[in-house]
Short mmCIF file of C-alpha atoms in Angstrom, two decimals:
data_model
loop_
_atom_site.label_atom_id
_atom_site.label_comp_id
_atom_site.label_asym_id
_atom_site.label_seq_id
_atom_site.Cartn_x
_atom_site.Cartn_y
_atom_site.Cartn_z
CA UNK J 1 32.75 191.37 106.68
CA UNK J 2 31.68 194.57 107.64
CA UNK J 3 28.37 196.39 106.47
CA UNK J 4 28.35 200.80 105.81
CA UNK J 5 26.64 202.07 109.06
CA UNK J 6 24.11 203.36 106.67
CA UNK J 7 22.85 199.53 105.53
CA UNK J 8 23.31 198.21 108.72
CA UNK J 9 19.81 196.62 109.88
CA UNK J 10 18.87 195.84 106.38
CA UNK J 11 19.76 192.22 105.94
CA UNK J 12 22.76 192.64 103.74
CA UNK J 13 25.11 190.63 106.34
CA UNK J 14 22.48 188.24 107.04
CA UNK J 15 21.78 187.44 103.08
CA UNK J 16 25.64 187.69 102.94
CA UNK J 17 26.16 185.07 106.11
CA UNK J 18 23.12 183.08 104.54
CA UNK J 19 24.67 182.62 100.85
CA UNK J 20 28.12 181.69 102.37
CA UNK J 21 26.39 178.78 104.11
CA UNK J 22 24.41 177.54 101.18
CA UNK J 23 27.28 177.42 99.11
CA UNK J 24 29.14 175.35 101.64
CA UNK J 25 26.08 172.83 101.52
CA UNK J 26 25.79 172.98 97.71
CA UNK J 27 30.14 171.92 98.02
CA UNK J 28 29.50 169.13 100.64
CA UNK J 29 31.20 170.87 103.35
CA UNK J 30 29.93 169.60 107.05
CA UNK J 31 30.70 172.82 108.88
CA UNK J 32 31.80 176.40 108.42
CA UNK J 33 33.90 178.76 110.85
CA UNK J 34 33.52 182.50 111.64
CA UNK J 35 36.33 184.49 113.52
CA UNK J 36 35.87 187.90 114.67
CA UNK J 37 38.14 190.39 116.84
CA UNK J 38 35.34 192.46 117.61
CA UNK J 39 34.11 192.40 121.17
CA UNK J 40 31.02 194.44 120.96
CA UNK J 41 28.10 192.55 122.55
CA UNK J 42 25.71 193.70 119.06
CA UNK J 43 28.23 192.52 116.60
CA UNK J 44 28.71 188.81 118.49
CA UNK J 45 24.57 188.81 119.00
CA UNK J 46 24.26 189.05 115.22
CA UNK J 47 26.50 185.46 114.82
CA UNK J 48 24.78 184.22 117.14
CA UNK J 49 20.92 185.29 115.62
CA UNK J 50 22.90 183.73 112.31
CA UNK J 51 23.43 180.34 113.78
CA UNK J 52 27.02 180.41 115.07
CA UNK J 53 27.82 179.47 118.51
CA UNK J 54 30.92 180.85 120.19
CA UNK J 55 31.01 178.18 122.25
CA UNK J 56 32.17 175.05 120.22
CA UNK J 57 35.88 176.13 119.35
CA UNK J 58 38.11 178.14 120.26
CA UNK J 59 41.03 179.87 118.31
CA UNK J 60 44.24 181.23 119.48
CA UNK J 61 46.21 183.70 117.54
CA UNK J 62 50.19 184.63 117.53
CA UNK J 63 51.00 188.28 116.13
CA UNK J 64 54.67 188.73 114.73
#
């Protein structure tokens, strides 16, 4: 997900984050999974304010 530079600080990817999760619920799901390549410290301090934790998994990935 990414939000225009000109919405950013709005809420959007919060409400966005927040209806993803609710919908899970609503389906009976027990957990949900982000994965991001981004590295900057504001983007991985938003998934963290939003209730993911970077430290319970961990994901490897193989480019071909």
């Amino acid at each position: 997900m990414v939000t225009r530079r000109d919405y950013r600080g709005q809420g959007c990817g919060s409400a966005v984050l927040e209806a993803a999760k609710n919908l899970a619920a609503e389906c009976g799901c027990y957990k949900i999974m982000l994965m991001t390549g981004s590295k900057k410290e504001s983007t991985l301090r938003f998934y963290e304010r939003a209730g993911y934790r970077k430290t319970d998994k961990t994901a490897f990935v193989q480019w071909l």
